């Protein structure tokens, strides 16, 4: 269904009094009729909320209102307007204060993801320096070691499968890969969850996103009165992750005894510790711990999930999978062993990169983002009050046929010159899997490299026998802060007939 674009006012987000003539107020917008007290909370399914909101966007247009979790929200689905709101941070909009309160209550200190204002700006500079493309390139040899760990794990799994064993739990294994990858780059610590079973940090991290999601949408904060088993398990997991963080910090402090290292700290954690030690730095130990937690949370689930979705889509599109494998053979075959691959080699995998962009268009791990107005302002032709949350439907326009022809189809070629007819000139401004504006994901270069490397390793070293769910149907989109494919299992065997 097509909607009129938001009116001309969308082009200016100027502060305005909610009474300005010609502007609508939030309560005048269309939207689903709510129930007393709970509003629309009981009309959405927690784990399908993105789909319920998308259906309302079809019904009520690009700007509508809902009442969820005790808040009146403005919902925006127009990509152009979304891009502008994201760019209006940190001055006019912030991340939602509710989320910050929930995370603090759980025992998670603010890191760059939750920080605001000057604190955010200072931390963001440090994070950007540590995740800059040249930093990520310098980290490549260590990333190769992590990829070797994944290959070794899958070699074992393939042997077990050949002997009648279980398929691989794809998401869980990829999360081990991404935890190991981010810990090496950001903290200089090799955590090696890939080669251990039992109690690993990744199993505790797994519980945290879903818990933030549940609490953010709870009608009543029952856990403040009584803790259910799931809440106690969550407390234990946060404690376990905090204990691991203190270990990372202690190891980093021990390394920083070296004055050369202190003068040019090689990773984010060490850079933060050196900064925190400066007199009057304004950077506390809690800021450092908060950022370690942030990197683990932000870098793990998102990257693993994006990779899972891509492998699922490739398996269901055999021609695209074949082309990806041929490309990997052509580019990487002559390079020999994985330890000889370079970032420049991976940069030549254009088809694989197009597959990543296309799968993130169809299956963005963050199908919505939320910003909160810091002052009275105007969104489109709607005047909103300070503290109003604005929910941004990030995938809406990416699935519109009038923007991306055959929008529902997986067509990686749209991201290459050969498929220009399938993508608008502004494709990258409509599909925004990493967000936008000053708070765009700082981990995107690392994430893209990790995804390419893991996929290239898989294609080069294994025959994929199946990426499927127990019932054989496409995996459901399960929303729990990120949009995860449920139940994906990988079956493979060491590659035969390697080119
Ligand atoms: C495919 C993988 C990833 C996806 C899809 C993704 C997506 C996102 C999105 C949508 C945001 C919000 C941006 C906004 O509000 O405009 C974000 C923020 C963030 N991401 Fe990622 N991310 C990924 C990987 C990573 C990695 C590997 C790291 C680092 C280890 C990371 C660290 C962060 C941080 C620190 C923020 C907060 C930035 C700020 O508020 O200034 N992300 N990411």
Coordinates of C-alpha atoms and ligand atoms in Angstrom, one line a residue:
X1 CA 0.0 0.0 0.0
X2 CA 1.3 3.5 -0.8
X3 CA 1.1 6.4 1.6
X4 CA 1.4 10.1 1.0
X5 CA 4.9 11.3 2.1
X6 CA 4.8 13.4 5.3
X7 CA 4.0 17.0 4.5
X8 CA 6.4 19.7 3.7
X9 CA 7.0 20.4 7.4
X10 CA 8.9 17.1 7.5
X11 CA 11.9 19.0 6.0
X12 CA 12.3 21.1 9.1
X13 CA 12.6 19.8 12.6
X14 CA 12.5 23.2 14.2
X15 CA 11.6 23.7 17.9
X16 CA 7.9 24.7 18.0
X17 CA 5.2 25.1 20.4
X18 CA 2.8 22.2 20.3
X19 CA 0.0 24.8 19.7
X20 CA 1.6 26.1 16.4
X21 CA -1.1 26.4 13.7
X22 CA -1.0 23.9 10.9
X23 CA 0.6 21.2 13.1
X24 CA -1.1 18.2 14.4
X25 CA -0.8 17.0 18.0
X26 CA 0.1 13.4 18.9
X27 CA -3.4 12.7 20.2
X28 CA -4.9 13.9 16.9
X29 CA -3.0 11.3 14.9
X30 CA -4.7 8.1 13.7
X31 CA -3.8 4.9 15.5
X32 CA -5.2 1.8 17.0
X33 CA -7.9 2.3 19.6
X34 CA -6.4 1.4 23.0
X35 CA -7.8 -0.1 26.1
X36 CA -8.2 1.7 29.5
X37 CA -4.9 1.7 31.5
X38 CA -2.9 -0.7 29.2
X39 CA -3.4 1.2 26.0
X40 CA -2.3 -1.0 23.0
X41 CA 0.1 -3.2 25.1
X42 CA -2.1 -6.2 24.9
X43 CA -2.8 -5.8 21.2
X44 CA 0.8 -6.5 20.2
X45 CA 2.6 -9.8 20.5
X46 CA 5.8 -9.2 22.4
X47 CA 8.0 -11.3 20.0
X48 CA 6.2 -10.2 16.9
X49 CA 5.9 -6.5 17.8
X50 CA 7.8 -5.3 14.7
X51 CA 5.2 -7.1 12.5
X52 CA 2.2 -5.8 14.4
X53 CA 3.6 -2.2 14.2
X54 CA 4.3 -2.7 10.5
X55 CA 0.7 -3.8 9.9
X56 CA -0.5 -0.7 11.7
X57 CA 1.8 1.4 9.5
X58 CA 0.0 0.0 6.5
X59 CA -3.4 0.9 8.1
X60 CA -2.6 4.3 9.6
X61 CA 0.1 5.7 7.4
X62 CA 3.7 7.0 7.9
X63 CA 2.9 8.8 11.2
X64 CA 0.6 7.3 13.8
X65 CA 0.3 7.0 17.5
X66 CA 0.3 4.0 19.9
X67 CA 0.3 3.6 23.7
X68 CA 2.7 0.9 24.9
X69 CA 4.1 0.1 28.3
X70 CA 2.5 3.2 29.8
X71 CA 4.0 5.6 27.1
X72 CA 2.3 7.4 24.3
X73 CA 4.6 7.0 21.3
X74 CA 4.8 8.6 17.9
X75 CA 5.5 5.9 15.2
X76 CA 7.4 7.0 12.0
X77 CA 7.9 4.7 9.0
X78 CA 9.1 7.1 6.3
X79 CA 12.8 6.4 5.7
X80 CA 13.6 10.0 4.7
X81 CA 12.1 11.4 7.9
X82 CA 13.7 8.6 10.0
X83 CA 17.1 9.6 8.6
X84 CA 16.6 13.2 9.6
X85 CA 15.5 12.3 13.2
X86 CA 18.6 10.1 13.6
X87 CA 20.7 13.0 12.5
X88 CA 19.0 15.3 15.1
X89 CA 20.9 13.4 17.9
X90 CA 22.3 14.2 20.4
X91 CA 20.8 17.7 20.5
X92 CA 17.1 17.2 19.9
X93 CA 16.7 13.5 20.5
X94 CA 18.3 10.9 22.7
X95 CA 18.0 7.2 23.2
X96 CA 15.0 6.2 25.3
X97 CA 15.5 7.0 29.0
X98 CA 13.4 4.0 29.9
X99 CA 15.9 1.6 28.4
X100 CA 18.7 3.4 30.3
X101 CA 16.8 3.0 33.6
X102 CA 16.2 -0.7 32.9
X103 CA 19.8 -1.5 32.2
X104 CA 21.1 0.4 35.2
X105 CA 18.6 -1.4 37.4
X106 CA 20.0 -4.7 36.0
X107 CA 23.5 -3.7 37.1
X108 CA 24.8 -2.6 33.7
X109 CA 26.6 0.8 33.7
X110 CA 26.2 3.2 30.8
X111 CA 28.6 2.7 28.0
X112 CA 28.6 4.7 24.7
X113 CA 25.3 3.1 23.6
X114 CA 23.4 4.5 26.6
X115 CA 25.4 7.6 27.4
X116 CA 24.2 11.0 26.4
X117 CA 25.5 14.6 25.9
X118 CA 29.1 15.3 26.6
X119 CA 29.8 11.9 28.2
X120 CA 28.6 10.2 25.0
X121 CA 30.7 12.5 22.8
X122 CA 33.9 11.8 24.7
X123 CA 33.3 8.0 24.7
X124 CA 32.2 8.0 21.1
X125 CA 35.5 9.5 20.0
X126 CA 37.5 6.8 21.8
X127 CA 35.3 4.0 20.4
X128 CA 35.5 5.4 16.8
X129 CA 39.3 5.5 17.0
X130 CA 39.4 1.9 18.2
X131 CA 37.0 0.6 15.5
X132 CA 38.3 2.7 12.6
X133 CA 38.9 0.8 9.4
X134 CA 42.7 0.9 9.8
X135 CA 42.5 -0.4 13.4
X136 CA 40.2 -3.3 12.2
X137 CA 42.7 -4.1 9.4
X138 CA 45.6 -4.2 11.9
X139 CA 43.5 -6.6 13.9
X140 CA 43.0 -9.0 11.0
X141 CA 45.7 -11.6 11.9
X142 CA 43.9 -12.1 15.3
X143 CA 40.6 -12.3 13.6
X144 CA 41.9 -15.0 11.4
X145 CA 42.8 -17.0 14.6
X146 CA 39.2 -16.6 15.7
X147 CA 38.0 -17.9 12.3
X148 CA 40.3 -20.8 12.7
X149 CA 38.7 -21.5 16.0
X150 CA 35.3 -21.6 14.3
X151 CA 36.6 -23.9 11.6
X152 CA 38.0 -26.3 14.1
X153 CA 34.7 -26.3 16.0
X154 CA 32.8 -27.1 12.8
X155 CA 35.3 -29.8 11.8
X156 CA 34.5 -31.6 15.0
X157 CA 30.8 -31.0 14.6
X158 CA 30.9 -32.3 11.0
X159 CA 32.7 -35.5 12.2
X160 CA 30.0 -35.9 14.9
X161 CA 27.2 -35.4 12.4
X162 CA 28.7 -38.0 10.1
X163 CA 28.5 -40.4 13.0
X164 CA 24.8 -39.6 13.4
X165 CA 25.2 -36.6 15.8
X166 CA 23.1 -33.4 16.1
X167 CA 23.3 -30.5 13.6
X168 CA 25.0 -27.3 14.7
X169 CA 22.9 -24.7 16.6
X170 CA 23.9 -22.0 14.1
X171 CA 23.1 -18.9 16.2
X172 CA 24.8 -20.2 19.3
X173 CA 28.1 -21.1 17.5
X174 CA 28.1 -17.8 15.6
X175 CA 27.7 -15.9 18.9
X176 CA 30.8 -17.6 20.2
X177 CA 32.6 -16.5 17.1
X178 CA 31.5 -12.9 17.5
X179 CA 32.2 -12.7 21.3
X180 CA 35.7 -14.0 20.6
X181 CA 36.2 -11.5 17.8
X182 CA 35.0 -8.4 19.7
X183 CA 36.9 -9.3 22.9
X184 CA 40.2 -9.6 20.9
X185 CA 39.8 -6.3 19.2
X186 CA 38.2 -4.2 21.9
X187 CA 39.8 -5.6 25.0
X188 CA 43.0 -7.3 23.7
X189 CA 41.9 -10.5 25.4
X190 CA 41.5 -13.9 23.8
X191 CA 38.4 -15.4 25.5
X192 CA 38.2 -18.5 23.3
X193 CA 34.6 -19.4 23.8
X194 CA 34.9 -21.3 20.6
X195 CA 37.1 -24.0 22.0
X196 CA 35.4 -24.3 25.4
X197 CA 32.1 -25.8 26.3
X198 CA 30.3 -25.4 29.7
X199 CA 30.1 -22.0 31.4
X200 CA 31.2 -19.4 28.8
X201 CA 30.4 -15.7 28.8
X202 CA 28.3 -16.0 25.7
X203 CA 25.7 -18.1 27.5
X204 CA 25.2 -15.3 30.0
X205 CA 25.1 -12.6 27.4
X206 CA 22.3 -14.6 25.6
X207 CA 19.9 -13.9 28.5
X208 CA 20.4 -10.2 28.6
X209 CA 18.9 -8.8 25.4
X210 CA 15.7 -10.8 25.8
X211 CA 15.4 -9.6 29.4
X212 CA 15.8 -5.9 28.4
X213 CA 13.2 -6.4 25.8
X214 CA 10.7 -8.1 28.2
X215 CA 11.2 -5.4 30.9
X216 CA 11.0 -2.5 28.4
X217 CA 7.5 -3.7 27.5
X218 CA 6.2 -5.0 30.8
X219 CA 3.0 -3.3 31.9
X220 CA 4.1 -3.5 35.5
X221 CA 7.7 -3.8 36.9
X222 CA 6.8 -6.9 38.9
X223 CA 10.5 -7.9 39.3
X224 CA 10.9 -4.9 41.7
X225 CA 8.6 -6.7 44.1
X226 CA 9.1 -10.4 43.4
X227 CA 11.8 -12.1 41.4
X228 CA 10.7 -15.1 39.3
X229 CA 13.3 -17.8 38.4
X230 CA 14.0 -16.1 35.1
X231 CA 14.8 -12.8 37.0
X232 CA 17.2 -14.6 39.4
X233 CA 18.9 -16.3 36.4
X234 CA 19.3 -12.9 34.8
X235 CA 20.8 -11.5 38.0
X236 CA 23.3 -14.4 38.0
X237 CA 24.2 -13.8 34.4
X238 CA 24.8 -10.1 34.8
X239 CA 27.0 -10.9 37.8
X240 CA 28.9 -13.5 35.7
X241 CA 29.5 -11.0 32.9
X242 CA 30.5 -8.3 35.4
X243 CA 33.0 -10.7 36.9
X244 CA 34.5 -11.4 33.4
X245 CA 34.7 -7.7 32.8
X246 CA 36.7 -7.2 35.9
X247 CA 39.0 -9.9 34.7
X248 CA 39.4 -8.1 31.3
X249 CA 40.2 -4.9 33.2
X250 CA 42.7 -6.5 35.5
X251 CA 44.5 -8.1 32.6
X252 CA 44.5 -4.8 30.7
X253 CA 45.9 -2.9 33.7
X254 CA 48.7 -5.5 34.0
X255 CA 49.6 -5.0 30.4
X256 CA 49.6 -1.2 30.8
X257 CA 52.6 -1.4 33.2
X258 CA 54.6 -1.2 30.0
X259 CA 55.1 2.6 29.3
X260 CA 55.3 2.0 25.5
X261 CA 51.9 0.4 25.6
X262 CA 50.6 3.2 27.8
X263 CA 51.8 5.8 25.4
X264 CA 50.0 4.2 22.4
X265 CA 47.2 1.9 23.8
X266 CA 46.4 -0.7 21.1
X267 CA 42.8 -1.4 21.9
X268 CA 39.7 0.3 23.2
X269 CA 39.9 -1.0 26.8
X270 CA 43.5 0.1 27.3
X271 CA 42.7 3.5 25.7
X272 CA 39.8 4.0 28.1
X273 CA 41.9 3.0 31.1
X274 CA 44.7 5.4 30.1
X275 CA 42.1 8.1 29.7
X276 CA 40.4 7.3 33.0
X277 CA 43.8 7.6 34.8
X278 CA 44.3 11.2 33.5
X279 CA 43.6 13.7 36.3
X280 CA 40.2 15.3 35.8
X281 CA 39.4 13.0 32.9
X282 CA 35.7 12.7 33.8
X283 CA 36.0 9.1 32.8
X284 CA 35.3 6.8 35.7
X285 CA 35.9 3.0 36.2
X286 CA 32.2 2.6 35.8
X287 CA 32.3 4.2 32.4
X288 CA 35.1 1.8 31.4
X289 CA 33.1 -1.3 32.7
X290 CA 30.0 0.0 31.0
X291 CA 31.7 0.2 27.7
X292 CA 33.2 -3.3 28.0
X293 CA 29.6 -4.6 28.7
X294 CA 28.3 -2.5 25.7
X295 CA 30.9 -3.9 23.3
X296 CA 30.1 -7.4 24.3
X297 CA 26.3 -6.9 24.0
X298 CA 26.3 -4.7 20.9
X299 CA 29.0 -6.7 19.1
X300 CA 27.8 -10.2 19.7
X301 CA 24.2 -10.8 19.0
X302 CA 23.9 -8.3 16.1
X303 CA 26.7 -9.7 14.0
X304 CA 25.9 -13.4 14.7
X305 CA 22.2 -12.8 13.8
X306 CA 23.0 -10.9 10.6
X307 CA 25.2 -13.8 9.6
X308 CA 22.6 -16.4 10.5
X309 CA 19.9 -14.6 8.4
X310 CA 22.3 -14.4 5.4
X311 CA 23.1 -18.1 5.5
X312 CA 19.4 -18.9 5.8
X313 CA 18.7 -16.8 2.7
X314 CA 21.6 -18.2 0.7
X315 CA 20.5 -21.7 1.5
X316 CA 17.0 -20.9 0.2
X317 CA 18.5 -19.3 -3.0
X318 CA 20.8 -21.9 -4.5
X319 CA 21.9 -19.8 -7.5
X320 CA 23.1 -17.0 -5.2
X321 CA 24.8 -19.6 -2.9
X322 CA 26.6 -21.2 -5.9
X323 CA 27.8 -17.8 -7.1
X324 CA 29.1 -16.9 -3.7
X325 CA 31.0 -20.1 -3.5
X326 CA 32.4 -19.7 -7.0
X327 CA 33.6 -16.2 -6.1
X328 CA 35.2 -17.4 -2.9
X329 CA 37.0 -20.1 -4.9
X330 CA 38.2 -17.7 -7.6
X331 CA 39.4 -15.0 -5.2
X332 CA 40.7 -17.1 -2.3
X333 CA 41.6 -20.4 -4.0
X334 CA 44.9 -19.0 -5.4
X335 CA 45.7 -17.6 -1.9
X336 CA 46.0 -21.0 -0.3
X337 CA 45.4 -21.5 3.4
X338 CA 43.1 -19.3 5.4
X339 CA 46.1 -17.9 7.3
X340 CA 47.3 -16.3 4.1
X341 CA 44.1 -14.4 3.4
X342 CA 44.2 -10.6 3.7
X343 CA 41.6 -7.9 4.1
X344 CA 42.3 -6.9 0.5
X345 CA 41.4 -10.4 -0.6
X346 CA 38.1 -10.2 1.2
X347 CA 37.5 -6.7 -0.3
X348 CA 37.3 -8.4 -3.7
X349 CA 34.3 -10.6 -2.7
X350 CA 31.8 -8.2 -4.3
X351 CA 29.0 -10.8 -4.6
X352 CA 29.3 -11.9 -1.0
X353 CA 29.2 -8.2 0.1
X354 CA 26.1 -7.7 -2.0
X355 CA 24.5 -10.7 -0.3
X356 CA 25.3 -9.1 3.1
X357 CA 23.6 -5.8 2.1
X358 CA 20.6 -7.6 0.7
X359 CA 20.0 -9.9 3.7
X360 CA 20.4 -6.9 6.0
X361 CA 17.7 -5.0 3.9
X362 CA 15.3 -7.9 4.2
X363 CA 16.3 -9.0 7.7
X364 CA 17.7 -6.0 9.6
X365 CA 18.5 -7.2 13.2
X366 CA 17.1 -3.9 14.4
X367 CA 13.8 -3.5 12.6
X368 CA 13.1 -0.6 14.8
X369 CA 14.9 2.0 16.8
X370 CA 13.6 4.4 19.4
X371 CA 14.5 8.1 20.0
X372 CA 13.1 10.4 22.7
X373 CA 12.6 14.1 22.3
X374 CA 14.8 16.2 24.6
X375 CA 12.6 19.3 24.1
X376 CA 9.3 20.2 22.4
X377 CA 9.8 19.8 18.7
X378 CA 8.2 18.9 15.4
X379 CA 8.3 15.6 13.5
X380 CA 6.8 15.9 10.0
X381 CA 3.7 17.9 10.7
X382 CA 3.3 16.7 14.3
X383 CA 4.2 18.7 17.3
X384 CA 5.5 16.6 20.2
X385 CA 6.4 17.4 23.8
X386 CA 9.8 16.9 25.4
X387 CA 10.2 13.2 26.6
X388 CA 7.9 11.8 23.9
X389 CA 9.3 8.5 22.6
X390 CA 9.4 8.2 18.8
X391 CA 9.5 4.7 17.4
X392 CA 11.2 4.4 14.0
X393 CA 10.1 1.5 11.8
X394 CA 13.5 0.9 10.0
X395 CA 12.4 -1.8 7.6
X396 CA 9.2 -0.3 6.3
X397 CA 10.4 1.5 3.2
X398 CA 13.0 -1.2 2.4
X399 CA 10.1 -3.5 1.6
X400 CA 8.2 -1.1 -0.6
X401 CA 8.0 -2.2 -4.3
X402 CA 7.9 1.4 -5.4
X403 CA 11.3 1.9 -3.9
X404 CA 13.0 -1.4 -4.3
X405 CA 11.4 -3.3 -7.3
X406 CA 10.4 -6.8 -6.3
X407 CA 11.1 -5.7 -2.8
X408 CA 10.3 -9.0 -1.1
X409 CA 12.8 -11.0 -3.3
X410 CA 16.4 -11.7 -2.3
X411 CA 18.2 -10.2 -5.2
X412 CA 21.8 -9.4 -4.1
X413 CA 22.6 -8.0 -7.6
X414 CA 20.7 -4.8 -6.7
X415 CA 23.8 -3.8 -4.7
X416 CA 26.0 -4.2 -7.8
X417 CA 26.2 -2.1 -11.0
X418 CA 24.6 -5.0 -12.9
X419 CA 21.4 -4.7 -10.9
X420 CA 20.9 -1.0 -10.8
X421 CA 17.4 -1.3 -12.0
X422 CA 16.5 -3.1 -8.8
X423 CA 17.7 -0.4 -6.5
X424 CA 17.0 3.3 -6.1
X425 CA 19.9 5.8 -6.2
X426 CA 19.4 6.4 -2.5
X427 CA 19.3 2.7 -1.6
X428 CA 21.8 3.0 1.2
X429 CA 19.8 5.9 2.8
X430 CA 16.6 3.8 2.8
X431 CA 18.1 0.5 4.0
X432 CA 19.9 1.5 7.3
X433 CA 20.8 -1.7 9.1
X434 CA 23.5 0.1 11.1
X435 CA 21.3 3.1 11.9
X436 CA 22.3 6.6 10.9
X437 CA 23.6 10.0 11.9
X438 CA 26.1 10.7 14.6
X439 CA 25.2 7.6 16.5
X440 CA 25.5 5.2 13.5
X441 CA 27.0 1.9 14.6
X442 CA 30.7 2.3 15.2
X443 CA 31.3 -1.5 14.9
X444 CA 30.1 -1.7 11.3
X445 CA 33.5 -2.2 9.7
X446 CA 34.4 -4.9 12.1
X447 CA 31.0 -6.6 11.7
X448 CA 31.2 -6.6 7.9
X449 CA 34.7 -8.1 8.0
X450 CA 33.6 -10.8 10.5
X451 CA 30.6 -11.7 8.4
X452 CA 32.7 -12.0 5.2
X453 CA 35.4 -13.9 6.9
X454 CA 33.1 -16.5 8.5
X455 CA 31.1 -16.9 5.4
X456 CA 34.2 -17.3 3.2
X457 CA 35.6 -19.9 5.6
X458 CA 32.4 -21.8 5.6
X459 CA 32.1 -21.8 1.7
X460 CA 35.7 -22.6 1.2
X461 CA 36.1 -25.4 3.7
X462 CA 32.8 -27.1 4.0
X463 CA 29.9 -28.4 1.9
X464 CA 26.7 -27.1 3.3
X465 CA 24.2 -29.9 3.6
X466 CA 21.4 -27.8 5.1
X467 CA 20.5 -24.6 6.9
X468 CA 17.1 -25.4 8.2
X469 CA 14.6 -25.4 11.1
X470 CA 13.2 -28.4 12.9
X471 CA 9.8 -28.0 11.0
X472 CA 11.5 -27.3 7.6
X473 CA 9.8 -23.9 7.4
X474 CA 11.6 -20.5 7.1
X475 CA 12.7 -19.5 10.6
X476 CA 10.2 -17.2 12.3
X477 CA 11.4 -13.6 13.1
X478 CA 11.6 -13.5 16.8
X479 CA 11.9 -10.1 18.3
X480 CA 13.9 -9.8 21.6
X481 CA 15.7 -6.4 21.2
X482 CA 17.2 -7.9 18.1
X483 CA 15.3 -9.8 15.4
X484 CA 16.6 -13.4 15.6
X485 CA 15.8 -16.4 13.3
X486 CA 14.5 -19.1 15.6
X487 CA 15.8 -22.6 15.4
X488 CA 18.3 -22.5 12.6
X489 CA 20.5 -25.6 12.4
X490 CA 23.5 -26.1 10.2
X491 CA 24.5 -29.4 8.7
X492 CA 27.8 -29.7 6.9
X493 CA 30.7 -31.9 5.9
X494 CA 34.3 -31.1 5.0
X495 CA 34.5 -30.0 1.5
X496 CA 35.0 -32.5 -1.3
X497 CA 36.3 -31.6 -4.7
X498 CA 37.8 -28.3 -3.6
X499 CA 38.7 -26.1 -6.6
Ligands
LIG1 C1 25.9 -6.7 11.7 C2 26.2 -6.3 12.9 C3 25.7 -5.1 13.6 C4 24.5 -4.4 13.3 C5 23.4 -4.7 12.3 C6 24.5 -3.2 14.2 C7 23.5 -2.3 14.3 C8 23.5 -1.2 15.1 C9 22.4 -0.3 15.2 C10 21.2 -0.3 14.4 C11 22.8 0.7 16.1 C12 22.0 1.9 16.5 C13 22.4 3.0 15.6 C14 21.6 4.3 15.7 O1 21.0 4.5 16.8 O2 21.5 5.0 14.7 C15 24.1 0.3 16.6 C16 24.8 1.0 17.6 C17 26.0 0.6 18.1 N1 26.7 -0.5 17.8 FE1 26.3 -1.8 16.3 N2 25.7 -3.3 15.0 C18 26.4 -4.3 14.6 C19 27.7 -4.7 15.1 C20 28.3 -4.0 16.1 C21 29.7 -4.4 16.5 C22 30.5 -5.5 16.0 C23 30.0 -3.5 17.5 C24 31.2 -3.3 18.4 C25 31.8 -4.2 19.0 C26 28.8 -2.6 17.7 C27 28.8 -1.5 18.5 C28 27.8 -0.6 18.6 C29 27.8 0.6 19.5 C30 28.8 0.9 20.6 C31 26.6 1.3 19.2 C32 26.2 2.6 19.9 C33 26.7 3.8 19.2 C34 26.3 5.1 19.8 O3 25.3 5.2 20.5 O4 27.0 6.1 19.6 N3 27.9 -2.9 16.8 N4 24.5 -0.9 16.0

